[in-house]
Amino acid sequence: MADEPHSVGDILDAVEKLADERDRIAVGDVVEALGSRGFGPFLVVMPLIDISPVGSIPGLPTAMAAVIMLIAVQMAFGRRHLWLPSFVRRRAISAEKAKTAVDKTRGVARFMDRWFHGRLPALTKGPFVRAAAVGVIVLACAVPPLELLPLATTIPMLAIAAFGLAITVRDGALMIAALVLAVAALGVGAGLLGNR
């Protein structure tokens, strides 16, 4: 198992390495590459896939939201090791699609790594992580109905990524920003659905 990543660049490097080594990348491969306690990194990589062109595949955002919810439920209950059922671990995409997603998100990753790091680390532990997990569950529930609107799933997925990044890089200031973004995302999502 690899060392746990501490930046978005580390996460993308791990996924890219997998893509170089095989034709298809399964969710289980990513779990092993990111570390079995990679709750934060998983909450970054899944939304980044949704935001990339790969996320436009019909049904993929909803499937990722379901996996994100499973991860967040484990966080909310204080589980220390990430567990995914075998049928989820076997889900795979082509290495080519994974590389495309990595390439398209490198610029965003560099920006995130430059600006977000270790502020107010106490806000990224214990009850704050559990509260973030509840927020992620609510955001993941908003994804399936928003998938009916072009690019609308980007809104809650950005908030989920912010929570994941805050946990990964131990940035409490970002945890606060993620909470604000989550409230805004839910408001915008409700407005989009209301105007359909």
PDB file of C-alpha atoms in Angstrom, residues 142 145-149 152 155 185-196:
ATOM      1  CA  ALA A 142     -28.280  16.271  -4.464  1.00  0.00           C
ATOM      2  CA  PRO A 145     -31.525  14.950  -9.601  1.00  0.00           C
ATOM      3  CA  LEU A 146     -28.958  17.519 -10.767  1.00  0.00           C
ATOM      4  CA  GLU A 147     -27.552  15.044 -13.298  1.00  0.00           C
ATOM      5  CA  LEU A 148     -30.628  15.808 -15.426  1.00  0.00           C
ATOM      6  CA  LEU A 149     -29.233  19.340 -15.993  1.00  0.00           C
ATOM      7  CA  ALA A 152     -25.141  20.957 -12.684  1.00  0.00           C
ATOM      8  CA  ILE A 155     -21.778  22.446  -8.021  1.00  0.00           C
ATOM      9  CA  ALA A 185     -24.210  24.602  -3.633  1.00  0.00           C
ATOM     10  CA  LEU A 186     -27.408  23.296  -2.065  1.00  0.00           C
ATOM     11  CA  GLY A 187     -29.084  26.674  -2.564  1.00  0.00           C
ATOM     12  CA  VAL A 188     -28.022  26.902  -6.216  1.00  0.00           C
ATOM     13  CA  GLY A 189     -28.985  23.275  -6.819  1.00  0.00           C
ATOM     14  CA  ALA A 190     -32.436  23.833  -5.316  1.00  0.00           C
ATOM     15  CA  GLY A 191     -32.845  26.930  -7.474  1.00  0.00           C
ATOM     16  CA  LEU A 192     -31.862  25.065 -10.663  1.00  0.00           C
ATOM     17  CA  LEU A 193     -34.265  22.231  -9.939  1.00  0.00           C
ATOM     18  CA  GLY A 194     -37.022  24.671  -9.020  1.00  0.00           C
ATOM     19  CA  ASN A 195     -36.687  26.465 -12.374  1.00  0.00           C
ATOM     20  CA  ARG A 196     -36.966  23.310 -14.489  1.00  0.00           C
TER      21      ARG A 196
END
